[in-house]
mmCIF file with all atom_site columns, C-alpha atoms and ligand atoms in Angstrom:
data_model
loop_
_atom_site.group_PDB
_atom_site.id
_atom_site.type_symbol
_atom_site.label_atom_id
_atom_site.label_alt_id
_atom_site.label_comp_id
_atom_site.label_asym_id
_atom_site.label_entity_id
_atom_site.label_seq_id
_atom_site.pdbx_PDB_ins_code
_atom_site.Cartn_x
_atom_site.Cartn_y
_atom_site.Cartn_z
_atom_site.occupancy
_atom_site.B_iso_or_equiv
_atom_site.pdbx_formal_charge
_atom_site.auth_seq_id
_atom_site.auth_comp_id
_atom_site.auth_asym_id
_atom_site.auth_atom_id
_atom_site.pdbx_PDB_model_num
ATOM   1   C  CA  . TRP A 1 1   ? -0.107  0.120   0.089   1.00 89.00 ? 1   TRP A CA  1
ATOM   2   C  CA  . HIS A 1 2   ? 3.083   2.323   0.843   1.00 91.00 ? 2   HIS A CA  1
ATOM   3   C  CA  . ARG A 1 3   ? 4.576   1.807   -2.576  1.00 94.00 ? 3   ARG A CA  1
ATOM   4   C  CA  . TRP A 1 4   ? 0.964   2.059   -4.577  1.00 93.00 ? 4   TRP A CA  1
ATOM   5   C  CA  . ILE A 1 5   ? 0.172   5.547   -2.676  1.00 93.00 ? 5   ILE A CA  1
ATOM   6   C  CA  . TYR A 1 6   ? 3.419   7.340   -2.382  1.00 94.00 ? 6   TYR A CA  1
ATOM   7   C  CA  . ASP A 1 7   ? 5.330   5.800   -5.474  1.00 94.00 ? 7   ASP A CA  1
ATOM   8   C  CA  . ASP A 1 8   ? 2.812   4.921   -8.006  1.00 94.00 ? 8   ASP A CA  1
ATOM   9   C  CA  . TYR A 1 9   ? 0.076   7.665   -7.314  1.00 92.00 ? 9   TYR A CA  1
ATOM   10  C  CA  . TYR A 1 10  ? 2.041   10.552  -5.813  1.00 94.00 ? 10  TYR A CA  1
ATOM   11  C  CA  . ARG A 1 11  ? 5.622   10.479  -7.223  1.00 95.00 ? 11  ARG A CA  1
ATOM   12  C  CA  . THR A 1 12  ? 4.743   9.024   -10.655 1.00 95.00 ? 12  THR A CA  1
ATOM   13  C  CA  . TYR A 1 13  ? 1.273   10.482  -11.321 1.00 94.00 ? 13  TYR A CA  1
ATOM   14  C  CA  . LEU A 1 14  ? 0.375   13.509  -9.324  1.00 93.00 ? 14  LEU A CA  1
ATOM   15  C  CA  . VAL A 1 15  ? 3.745   15.319  -8.811  1.00 94.00 ? 15  VAL A CA  1
ATOM   16  C  CA  . PRO A 1 16  ? 4.549   15.497  -12.526 1.00 95.00 ? 16  PRO A CA  1
ATOM   17  C  CA  . LEU A 1 17  ? 1.295   17.464  -13.203 1.00 95.00 ? 17  LEU A CA  1
ATOM   18  C  CA  . GLU A 1 18  ? 2.603   20.469  -11.023 1.00 94.00 ? 18  GLU A CA  1
ATOM   19  C  CA  . LYS A 1 19  ? 4.746   21.428  -13.844 1.00 95.00 ? 19  LYS A CA  1
ATOM   20  C  CA  . TYR A 1 20  ? 1.657   21.897  -15.623 1.00 95.00 ? 20  TYR A CA  1
ATOM   21  C  CA  . GLY A 1 21  ? 0.262   24.331  -13.139 1.00 93.00 ? 21  GLY A CA  1
ATOM   22  C  CA  . LEU A 1 22  ? -2.059  21.787  -11.247 1.00 91.00 ? 22  LEU A CA  1
ATOM   23  C  CA  . VAL A 1 23  ? -2.172  22.437  -7.560  1.00 90.00 ? 23  VAL A CA  1
ATOM   24  C  CA  . ILE A 1 24  ? -1.351  19.157  -5.740  1.00 91.00 ? 24  ILE A CA  1
ATOM   25  C  CA  . PRO A 1 25  ? -2.871  18.648  -2.322  1.00 90.00 ? 25  PRO A CA  1
ATOM   26  C  CA  . HIS A 1 26  ? 0.510   17.119  -0.886  1.00 90.00 ? 26  HIS A CA  1
ATOM   27  C  CA  . ASP A 1 27  ? -1.187  16.794  2.569   1.00 91.00 ? 27  ASP A CA  1
ATOM   28  C  CA  . LEU A 1 28  ? -4.080  14.684  1.443   1.00 92.00 ? 28  LEU A CA  1
ATOM   29  C  CA  . ILE A 1 29  ? -1.511  12.204  0.220   1.00 94.00 ? 29  ILE A CA  1
ATOM   30  C  CA  . GLU A 1 30  ? -0.874  11.549  3.751   1.00 94.00 ? 30  GLU A CA  1
ATOM   31  C  CA  . GLU A 1 31  ? -4.407  11.365  4.746   1.00 93.00 ? 31  GLU A CA  1
ATOM   32  C  CA  . SER A 1 32  ? -5.174  8.958   2.031   1.00 91.00 ? 32  SER A CA  1
ATOM   33  C  CA  . TRP A 1 33  ? -2.464  6.560   3.477   1.00 93.00 ? 33  TRP A CA  1
ATOM   34  C  CA  . ASN A 1 34  ? -4.032  7.325   6.872   1.00 94.00 ? 34  ASN A CA  1
ATOM   35  C  CA  . GLN A 1 35  ? -7.332  6.295   5.616   1.00 92.00 ? 35  GLN A CA  1
ATOM   36  C  CA  . ILE A 1 36  ? -6.351  3.092   3.856   1.00 91.00 ? 36  ILE A CA  1
ATOM   37  C  CA  . TRP A 1 37  ? -3.815  1.865   6.364   1.00 91.00 ? 37  TRP A CA  1
ATOM   38  C  CA  . ASN A 1 38  ? -4.583  3.207   9.761   1.00 92.00 ? 38  ASN A CA  1
ATOM   39  C  CA  . LYS A 1 39  ? -8.289  3.367   9.316   1.00 94.00 ? 39  LYS A CA  1
ATOM   40  C  CA  . GLY A 1 40  ? -8.630  -0.013  7.767   1.00 93.00 ? 40  GLY A CA  1
ATOM   41  C  CA  . TYR A 1 41  ? -10.542 1.209   4.771   1.00 94.00 ? 41  TYR A CA  1
ATOM   42  C  CA  . VAL A 1 42  ? -9.467  -1.640  2.475   1.00 94.00 ? 42  VAL A CA  1
ATOM   43  C  CA  . HIS A 1 43  ? -10.795 -4.070  5.112   1.00 96.00 ? 43  HIS A CA  1
ATOM   44  C  CA  . GLU A 1 44  ? -13.970 -2.150  5.261   1.00 96.00 ? 44  GLU A CA  1
ATOM   45  C  CA  . VAL A 1 45  ? -14.366 -2.173  1.616   1.00 94.00 ? 45  VAL A CA  1
ATOM   46  C  CA  . ALA A 1 46  ? -14.036 -6.123  1.475   1.00 95.00 ? 46  ALA A CA  1
ATOM   47  C  CA  . GLN A 1 47  ? -16.135 -6.523  4.089   1.00 95.00 ? 47  GLN A CA  1
ATOM   48  C  CA  . PHE A 1 48  ? -19.071 -4.402  2.263   1.00 95.00 ? 48  PHE A CA  1
ATOM   49  C  CA  . PHE A 1 49  ? -18.679 -5.976  -0.731  1.00 93.00 ? 49  PHE A CA  1
ATOM   50  C  CA  . ALA A 1 50  ? -18.787 -9.844  0.798   1.00 95.00 ? 50  ALA A CA  1
ATOM   51  C  CA  . THR A 1 51  ? -22.016 -8.496  2.526   1.00 94.00 ? 51  THR A CA  1
ATOM   52  C  CA  . GLY A 1 52  ? -23.584 -7.357  -0.663  1.00 90.00 ? 52  GLY A CA  1
ATOM   53  C  CA  . TRP A 1 53  ? -22.732 -10.505 -2.484  1.00 90.00 ? 53  TRP A CA  1
ATOM   54  C  CA  . LEU A 1 54  ? -26.528 -11.157 -3.514  1.00 86.00 ? 54  LEU A CA  1
ATOM   55  C  CA  . ALA A 1 55  ? -26.581 -7.898  -5.240  1.00 87.00 ? 55  ALA A CA  1
ATOM   56  C  CA  . ASN A 1 56  ? -23.425 -8.781  -7.240  1.00 86.00 ? 56  ASN A CA  1
ATOM   57  C  CA  . TYR A 1 57  ? -22.640 -10.876 -10.095 1.00 85.00 ? 57  TYR A CA  1
ATOM   58  C  CA  . TRP A 1 58  ? -19.675 -12.221 -8.252  1.00 87.00 ? 58  TRP A CA  1
ATOM   59  C  CA  . ARG A 1 59  ? -18.997 -13.534 -4.704  1.00 91.00 ? 59  ARG A CA  1
ATOM   60  C  CA  . ILE A 1 60  ? -15.861 -13.712 -2.740  1.00 92.00 ? 60  ILE A CA  1
ATOM   61  C  CA  . ASP A 1 61  ? -15.150 -17.178 -1.638  1.00 93.00 ? 61  ASP A CA  1
ATOM   62  C  CA  . PRO A 1 62  ? -15.228 -18.017 2.099   1.00 94.00 ? 62  PRO A CA  1
ATOM   63  C  CA  . MET A 1 63  ? -11.749 -17.821 3.532   1.00 95.00 ? 63  MET A CA  1
ATOM   64  C  CA  . THR A 1 64  ? -9.694  -20.756 4.660   1.00 96.00 ? 64  THR A CA  1
ATOM   65  C  CA  . ASP A 1 65  ? -7.459  -20.982 8.052   1.00 97.00 ? 65  ASP A CA  1
ATOM   66  C  CA  . LYS A 1 66  ? -4.522  -20.241 5.775   1.00 98.00 ? 66  LYS A CA  1
ATOM   67  C  CA  . ASP A 1 67  ? -6.239  -16.925 4.646   1.00 97.00 ? 67  ASP A CA  1
ATOM   68  C  CA  . PHE A 1 68  ? -7.141  -16.097 8.101   1.00 98.00 ? 68  PHE A CA  1
ATOM   69  C  CA  . GLU A 1 69  ? -3.500  -16.474 9.117   1.00 98.00 ? 69  GLU A CA  1
ATOM   70  C  CA  . TRP A 1 70  ? -2.156  -14.226 6.164   1.00 98.00 ? 70  TRP A CA  1
ATOM   71  C  CA  . PHE A 1 71  ? -4.719  -11.641 7.246   1.00 97.00 ? 71  PHE A CA  1
ATOM   72  C  CA  . GLU A 1 72  ? -3.465  -11.629 10.499  1.00 97.00 ? 72  GLU A CA  1
ATOM   73  C  CA  . TYR A 1 73  ? 0.305   -11.660 9.638   1.00 97.00 ? 73  TYR A CA  1
ATOM   74  C  CA  . LYS A 1 74  ? -0.166  -8.753  7.234   1.00 94.00 ? 74  LYS A CA  1
ATOM   75  C  CA  . TYR A 1 75  ? -2.483  -7.011  9.083   1.00 94.00 ? 75  TYR A CA  1
ATOM   76  C  CA  . PRO A 1 76  ? -1.716  -7.314  12.963  1.00 94.00 ? 76  PRO A CA  1
ATOM   77  C  CA  . GLY A 1 77  ? -5.122  -7.238  15.133  1.00 95.00 ? 77  GLY A CA  1
ATOM   78  C  CA  . TRP A 1 78  ? -7.134  -7.996  11.723  1.00 96.00 ? 78  TRP A CA  1
ATOM   79  C  CA  . CYS A 1 79  ? -8.595  -11.022 13.340  1.00 97.00 ? 79  CYS A CA  1
ATOM   80  C  CA  . ASP A 1 80  ? -9.465  -9.468  16.336  1.00 97.00 ? 80  ASP A CA  1
ATOM   81  C  CA  . LYS A 1 81  ? -11.763 -6.808  14.575  1.00 95.00 ? 81  LYS A CA  1
ATOM   82  C  CA  . TYR A 1 82  ? -12.910 -8.712  11.143  1.00 96.00 ? 82  TYR A CA  1
ATOM   83  C  CA  . GLY A 1 83  ? -12.349 -12.252 12.246  1.00 96.00 ? 83  GLY A CA  1
ATOM   84  C  CA  . LYS A 1 84  ? -15.663 -13.158 13.681  1.00 96.00 ? 84  LYS A CA  1
ATOM   85  C  CA  . TRP A 1 85  ? -17.550 -11.705 10.910  1.00 96.00 ? 85  TRP A CA  1
ATOM   86  C  CA  . TRP A 1 86  ? -15.547 -13.613 8.084   1.00 97.00 ? 86  TRP A CA  1
ATOM   87  C  CA  . GLU A 1 87  ? -16.093 -16.720 10.285  1.00 97.00 ? 87  GLU A CA  1
ATOM   88  C  CA  . ASN A 1 88  ? -19.922 -16.076 10.234  1.00 96.00 ? 88  ASN A CA  1
ATOM   89  C  CA  . TYR A 1 89  ? -19.629 -15.367 6.338   1.00 96.00 ? 89  TYR A CA  1
ATOM   90  C  CA  . ASN A 1 90  ? -17.877 -18.839 5.888   1.00 96.00 ? 90  ASN A CA  1
ATOM   91  C  CA  . ARG A 1 91  ? -20.973 -20.494 7.763   1.00 94.00 ? 91  ARG A CA  1
ATOM   92  C  CA  . LEU A 1 92  ? -23.295 -18.626 6.011   1.00 94.00 ? 92  LEU A CA  1
ATOM   93  C  CA  . SER A 1 93  ? -21.931 -19.332 2.779   1.00 91.00 ? 93  SER A CA  1
ATOM   94  C  CA  . THR A 1 94  ? -23.784 -22.645 2.391   1.00 89.00 ? 94  THR A CA  1
ATOM   95  C  CA  . PRO A 1 95  ? -27.605 -22.602 2.172   1.00 87.00 ? 95  PRO A CA  1
ATOM   96  C  CA  . ASN A 1 96  ? -28.828 -24.098 4.989   1.00 89.00 ? 96  ASN A CA  1
ATOM   97  C  CA  . GLY A 1 97  ? -32.281 -22.242 5.581   1.00 91.00 ? 97  GLY A CA  1
ATOM   98  C  CA  . HIS A 1 98  ? -30.918 -19.067 6.599   1.00 92.00 ? 98  HIS A CA  1
ATOM   99  C  CA  . HIS A 1 99  ? -30.659 -15.624 5.007   1.00 90.00 ? 99  HIS A CA  1
ATOM   100 C  CA  . PRO A 1 100 ? -27.830 -14.270 3.314   1.00 88.00 ? 100 PRO A CA  1
ATOM   101 C  CA  . ILE A 1 101 ? -25.639 -12.592 5.638   1.00 91.00 ? 101 ILE A CA  1
ATOM   102 C  CA  . VAL A 1 102 ? -26.564 -8.960  4.882   1.00 89.00 ? 102 VAL A CA  1
ATOM   103 C  CA  . ALA A 1 103 ? -30.057 -10.165 6.330   1.00 89.00 ? 103 ALA A CA  1
ATOM   104 C  CA  . GLU A 1 104 ? -28.819 -12.157 9.317   1.00 91.00 ? 104 GLU A CA  1
ATOM   105 C  CA  . ASP A 1 105 ? -28.099 -10.226 12.801  1.00 90.00 ? 105 ASP A CA  1
ATOM   106 C  CA  . GLU A 1 106 ? -24.057 -10.436 12.318  1.00 90.00 ? 106 GLU A CA  1
ATOM   107 C  CA  . ASP A 1 107 ? -22.999 -7.138  13.970  1.00 89.00 ? 107 ASP A CA  1
ATOM   108 C  CA  . TYR A 1 108 ? -22.972 -5.261  10.968  1.00 92.00 ? 108 TYR A CA  1
ATOM   109 C  CA  . GLN A 1 109 ? -24.266 -1.970  10.293  1.00 90.00 ? 109 GLN A CA  1
ATOM   110 C  CA  . TYR A 1 110 ? -24.923 -1.256  6.694   1.00 90.00 ? 110 TYR A CA  1
ATOM   111 C  CA  . PRO A 1 111 ? -23.206 2.025   5.593   1.00 93.00 ? 111 PRO A CA  1
ATOM   112 C  CA  . HIS A 1 112 ? -25.041 5.231   4.163   1.00 93.00 ? 112 HIS A CA  1
ATOM   113 C  CA  . ARG A 1 113 ? -23.284 5.958   0.415   1.00 94.00 ? 113 ARG A CA  1
ATOM   114 C  CA  . CYS A 1 114 ? -21.174 8.782   -0.485  1.00 96.00 ? 114 CYS A CA  1
ATOM   115 C  CA  . TRP A 1 115 ? -22.738 11.305  -2.796  1.00 96.00 ? 115 TRP A CA  1
ATOM   116 C  CA  . THR A 1 116 ? -19.376 11.995  -4.555  1.00 95.00 ? 116 THR A CA  1
ATOM   117 C  CA  . CYS A 1 117 ? -17.648 8.699   -4.868  1.00 94.00 ? 117 CYS A CA  1
ATOM   118 C  CA  . MET A 1 118 ? -20.363 6.654   -4.571  1.00 93.00 ? 118 MET A CA  1
ATOM   119 C  CA  . VAL A 1 119 ? -18.410 4.226   -2.599  1.00 92.00 ? 119 VAL A CA  1
ATOM   120 C  CA  . PRO A 1 120 ? -19.882 3.730   1.179   1.00 94.00 ? 120 PRO A CA  1
ATOM   121 C  CA  . CYS A 1 121 ? -18.803 5.891   3.944   1.00 96.00 ? 121 CYS A CA  1
ATOM   122 C  CA  . LEU A 1 122 ? -16.663 3.000   5.464   1.00 95.00 ? 122 LEU A CA  1
ATOM   123 C  CA  . VAL A 1 123 ? -14.485 4.684   7.964   1.00 95.00 ? 123 VAL A CA  1
ATOM   124 C  CA  . ARG A 1 124 ? -17.349 6.000   10.565  1.00 93.00 ? 124 ARG A CA  1
ATOM   125 C  CA  . GLU A 1 125 ? -15.311 8.547   12.137  1.00 94.00 ? 125 GLU A CA  1
ATOM   126 C  CA  . ASP A 1 126 ? -14.728 10.354  8.713   1.00 96.00 ? 126 ASP A CA  1
ATOM   127 C  CA  . MET A 1 127 ? -18.431 10.351  7.419   1.00 97.00 ? 127 MET A CA  1
ATOM   128 C  CA  . VAL A 1 128 ? -19.774 13.847  6.936   1.00 98.00 ? 128 VAL A CA  1
ATOM   129 C  CA  . MET A 1 129 ? -23.308 15.297  6.103   1.00 97.00 ? 129 MET A CA  1
ATOM   130 C  CA  . ASP A 1 130 ? -24.182 18.399  4.244   1.00 97.00 ? 130 ASP A CA  1
ATOM   131 C  CA  . GLU A 1 131 ? -27.610 19.797  2.508   1.00 96.00 ? 131 GLU A CA  1
ATOM   132 C  CA  . VAL A 1 132 ? -27.460 20.611  -1.302  1.00 92.00 ? 132 VAL A CA  1
ATOM   133 C  CA  . ASP A 1 133 ? -30.327 21.992  -3.120  1.00 87.00 ? 133 ASP A CA  1
ATOM   134 C  CA  . GLY A 1 134 ? -32.539 21.190  -0.032  1.00 92.00 ? 134 GLY A CA  1
ATOM   135 C  CA  . GLN A 1 135 ? -31.461 17.575  0.092   1.00 91.00 ? 135 GLN A CA  1
ATOM   136 C  CA  . VAL A 1 136 ? -29.413 16.033  2.870   1.00 94.00 ? 136 VAL A CA  1
ATOM   137 C  CA  . ARG A 1 137 ? -26.478 13.963  1.627   1.00 95.00 ? 137 ARG A CA  1
ATOM   138 C  CA  . THR A 1 138 ? -23.759 11.831  3.498   1.00 96.00 ? 138 THR A CA  1
ATOM   139 C  CA  . TYR A 1 139 ? -19.852 11.835  2.353   1.00 97.00 ? 139 TYR A CA  1
ATOM   140 C  CA  . CYS A 1 140 ? -17.412 9.245   3.135   1.00 96.00 ? 140 CYS A CA  1
ATOM   141 C  CA  . HIS A 1 141 ? -14.784 12.085  3.917   1.00 96.00 ? 141 HIS A CA  1
ATOM   142 C  CA  . GLU A 1 142 ? -14.568 15.993  4.073   1.00 96.00 ? 142 GLU A CA  1
ATOM   143 C  CA  . MET A 1 143 ? -12.947 16.067  0.723   1.00 95.00 ? 143 MET A CA  1
ATOM   144 C  CA  . CYS A 1 144 ? -15.918 14.046  -0.884  1.00 96.00 ? 144 CYS A CA  1
ATOM   145 C  CA  . ARG A 1 145 ? -18.167 16.983  0.941   1.00 97.00 ? 145 ARG A CA  1
ATOM   146 C  CA  . TRP A 1 146 ? -15.968 19.744  -0.561  1.00 95.00 ? 146 TRP A CA  1
ATOM   147 C  CA  . THR A 1 147 ? -16.095 18.343  -3.892  1.00 94.00 ? 147 THR A CA  1
ATOM   148 C  CA  . ASP A 1 148 ? -19.676 17.985  -4.184  1.00 94.00 ? 148 ASP A CA  1
ATOM   149 C  CA  . THR A 1 149 ? -20.556 21.514  -2.196  1.00 95.00 ? 149 THR A CA  1
ATOM   150 C  CA  . VAL A 1 150 ? -17.622 23.652  -3.057  1.00 94.00 ? 150 VAL A CA  1
ATOM   151 C  CA  . ALA A 1 151 ? -15.802 22.696  -6.175  1.00 91.00 ? 151 ALA A CA  1
ATOM   152 C  CA  . PHE A 1 152 ? -18.327 21.150  -8.285  1.00 91.00 ? 152 PHE A CA  1
ATOM   153 C  CA  . ARG A 1 153 ? -20.991 24.189  -8.116  1.00 92.00 ? 153 ARG A CA  1
ATOM   154 C  CA  . PRO A 1 154 ? -21.773 26.342  -11.186 1.00 91.00 ? 154 PRO A CA  1
ATOM   155 C  CA  . THR A 1 155 ? -18.998 28.641  -9.889  1.00 92.00 ? 155 THR A CA  1
ATOM   156 C  CA  . TYR A 1 156 ? -15.905 28.076  -8.191  1.00 92.00 ? 156 TYR A CA  1
ATOM   157 C  CA  . LEU A 1 157 ? -13.692 30.825  -6.781  1.00 91.00 ? 157 LEU A CA  1
ATOM   158 C  CA  . GLY A 1 158 ? -15.538 33.288  -8.797  1.00 93.00 ? 158 GLY A CA  1
ATOM   159 C  CA  . ARG A 1 159 ? -15.124 31.549  -11.994 1.00 92.00 ? 159 ARG A CA  1
ATOM   160 C  CA  . GLN A 1 160 ? -17.858 29.543  -14.033 1.00 93.00 ? 160 GLN A CA  1
ATOM   161 C  CA  . THR A 1 161 ? -17.314 25.986  -14.300 1.00 89.00 ? 161 THR A CA  1
ATOM   162 C  CA  . PRO A 1 162 ? -19.203 24.698  -17.053 1.00 88.00 ? 162 PRO A CA  1
ATOM   163 C  CA  . ASN A 1 163 ? -17.211 21.523  -17.740 1.00 86.00 ? 163 ASN A CA  1
ATOM   164 C  CA  . MET A 1 164 ? -17.384 20.542  -14.209 1.00 84.00 ? 164 MET A CA  1
ATOM   165 C  CA  . GLY A 1 165 ? -18.969 17.314  -13.369 1.00 80.00 ? 165 GLY A CA  1
ATOM   166 C  CA  . LYS A 1 166 ? -22.344 17.732  -11.755 1.00 84.00 ? 166 LYS A CA  1
ATOM   167 C  CA  . LEU A 1 167 ? -22.972 14.815  -9.471  1.00 90.00 ? 167 LEU A CA  1
ATOM   168 C  CA  . ILE A 1 168 ? -26.504 14.527  -10.340 1.00 86.00 ? 168 ILE A CA  1
ATOM   169 C  CA  . GLY A 1 169 ? -28.671 11.658  -11.468 1.00 84.00 ? 169 GLY A CA  1
ATOM   170 C  CA  . LYS A 1 170 ? -29.642 8.500   -9.453  1.00 85.00 ? 170 LYS A CA  1
ATOM   171 C  CA  . ARG A 1 171 ? -26.379 8.257   -7.597  1.00 88.00 ? 171 ARG A CA  1
ATOM   172 C  CA  . GLU A 1 172 ? -27.452 5.592   -4.759  1.00 87.00 ? 172 GLU A CA  1
ATOM   173 C  CA  . TRP A 1 173 ? -28.263 2.114   -5.676  1.00 87.00 ? 173 TRP A CA  1
ATOM   174 C  CA  . GLU A 1 174 ? -29.847 1.835   -2.288  1.00 88.00 ? 174 GLU A CA  1
ATOM   175 C  CA  . THR A 1 175 ? -32.329 4.703   -3.076  1.00 88.00 ? 175 THR A CA  1
ATOM   176 C  CA  . LEU A 1 176 ? -33.075 3.652   -6.731  1.00 90.00 ? 176 LEU A CA  1
ATOM   177 C  CA  . TYR A 1 177 ? -34.245 0.130   -5.617  1.00 93.00 ? 177 TYR A CA  1
ATOM   178 C  CA  . HIS A 1 178 ? -35.861 1.389   -2.155  1.00 93.00 ? 178 HIS A CA  1
ATOM   179 C  CA  . GLY A 1 179 ? -39.044 -0.580  -1.597  1.00 95.00 ? 179 GLY A CA  1
ATOM   180 C  CA  . TRP A 1 180 ? -38.743 -2.964  -4.416  1.00 96.00 ? 180 TRP A CA  1
ATOM   181 C  CA  . ASN A 1 181 ? -39.171 -6.949  -4.199  1.00 94.00 ? 181 ASN A CA  1
ATOM   182 C  CA  . TRP A 1 182 ? -35.683 -8.280  -4.177  1.00 90.00 ? 182 TRP A CA  1
ATOM   183 C  CA  . ALA A 1 183 ? -36.577 -10.712 -7.057  1.00 90.00 ? 183 ALA A CA  1
ATOM   184 C  CA  . ASP A 1 184 ? -37.379 -7.811  -9.143  1.00 94.00 ? 184 ASP A CA  1
ATOM   185 C  CA  . VAL A 1 185 ? -34.256 -5.957  -8.451  1.00 93.00 ? 185 VAL A CA  1
ATOM   186 C  CA  . VAL A 1 186 ? -32.318 -9.031  -9.726  1.00 91.00 ? 186 VAL A CA  1
ATOM   187 C  CA  . ALA A 1 187 ? -34.278 -9.231  -12.730 1.00 92.00 ? 187 ALA A CA  1
ATOM   188 C  CA  . ASP A 1 188 ? -33.925 -5.539  -13.282 1.00 94.00 ? 188 ASP A CA  1
ATOM   189 C  CA  . MET A 1 189 ? -30.211 -5.520  -13.002 1.00 91.00 ? 189 MET A CA  1
ATOM   190 C  CA  . GLY A 1 190 ? -29.956 -8.316  -15.657 1.00 91.00 ? 190 GLY A CA  1
ATOM   191 C  CA  . TYR A 1 191 ? -28.376 -10.895 -13.514 1.00 90.00 ? 191 TYR A CA  1
ATOM   192 C  CA  . VAL A 1 192 ? -30.861 -13.633 -14.423 1.00 91.00 ? 192 VAL A CA  1
ATOM   193 C  CA  . ARG A 1 193 ? -29.437 -16.154 -17.134 1.00 90.00 ? 193 ARG A CA  1
ATOM   194 C  CA  . ASP A 1 194 ? -31.464 -17.466 -19.900 1.00 91.00 ? 194 ASP A CA  1
ATOM   195 C  CA  . ASP A 1 195 ? -32.111 -20.667 -18.118 1.00 91.00 ? 195 ASP A CA  1
ATOM   196 C  CA  . GLY A 1 196 ? -33.702 -18.786 -15.169 1.00 89.00 ? 196 GLY A CA  1
ATOM   197 C  CA  . LYS A 1 197 ? -31.075 -19.294 -12.834 1.00 88.00 ? 197 LYS A CA  1
ATOM   198 C  CA  . THR A 1 198 ? -29.094 -16.068 -11.435 1.00 84.00 ? 198 THR A CA  1
ATOM   199 C  CA  . LEU A 1 199 ? -25.561 -15.463 -12.068 1.00 78.00 ? 199 LEU A CA  1
ATOM   200 C  CA  . ILE A 1 200 ? -24.164 -16.653 -8.540  1.00 77.00 ? 200 ILE A CA  1
ATOM   201 C  CA  . ALA A 1 201 ? -26.733 -19.020 -7.111  1.00 62.00 ? 201 ALA A CA  1
HETATM 202 ZN ZN1 . ZN  B 2 .   ? -16.434 9.493   -1.098  1.00 94.99 ? 1   ZN  B ZN1 1
#
C-alpha cells in the first residue's frame, strides 16, 4: 500500500502534473495513507462487498484457515476486528435455511453511501453530512463533501465551471431500489440467465 500511494500514485502520477500548473494537495496523500492503512479502509471495503454479494454478479469465496493467518500476519489485529464476521461469512456461505449474511444479525451496520465517490462511508469517524439543493447528503470524507458542495458548483472561486462534473442523477443504488421486491431488483439488474437461474446462485 505504501508503494502504491507514495510511489505509484503520488510521485509517478500526481507530482509530474505540477509542472503543468496543477495545484497538488500534498497533505492529502498523507491522509489517504492514513485512511487506507491506519483506519482499515481496505478491510471495510472487502467486508462491504462481501456482505452485499447477493446484489452482485460475483461472490468472494469463504476464507480458509490459511487466509485468516495471512491477514493476521499482514495486518496485525485483523482477526480481532474482522475475524468473527468472516467466520460467520463462512458459516452462512452454504444454504442451510438461513438468509444471506446481509439479512442476518451479524453485528454489521450497513453504511450510508457517499454522494460524491459513491463508495459507502466506510470509515465511520470520517463520515460527514451536508445539505445541497434542499437534500441531505452523506459523504465518506470531508474531501468528498468539499468536492460536491464547493468544487462542483456552477461557480468556483468566482469562475464559471461549465465543464465541471455535476454529480446529479440516481447516485445511490439503495435509493434507486428502495421498497422493491428483491426478485424484481435482480431481474432489473439483468442478473438472470437465459435458463432462469441467477448468475451466482
Ligand atoms: Zn466519498
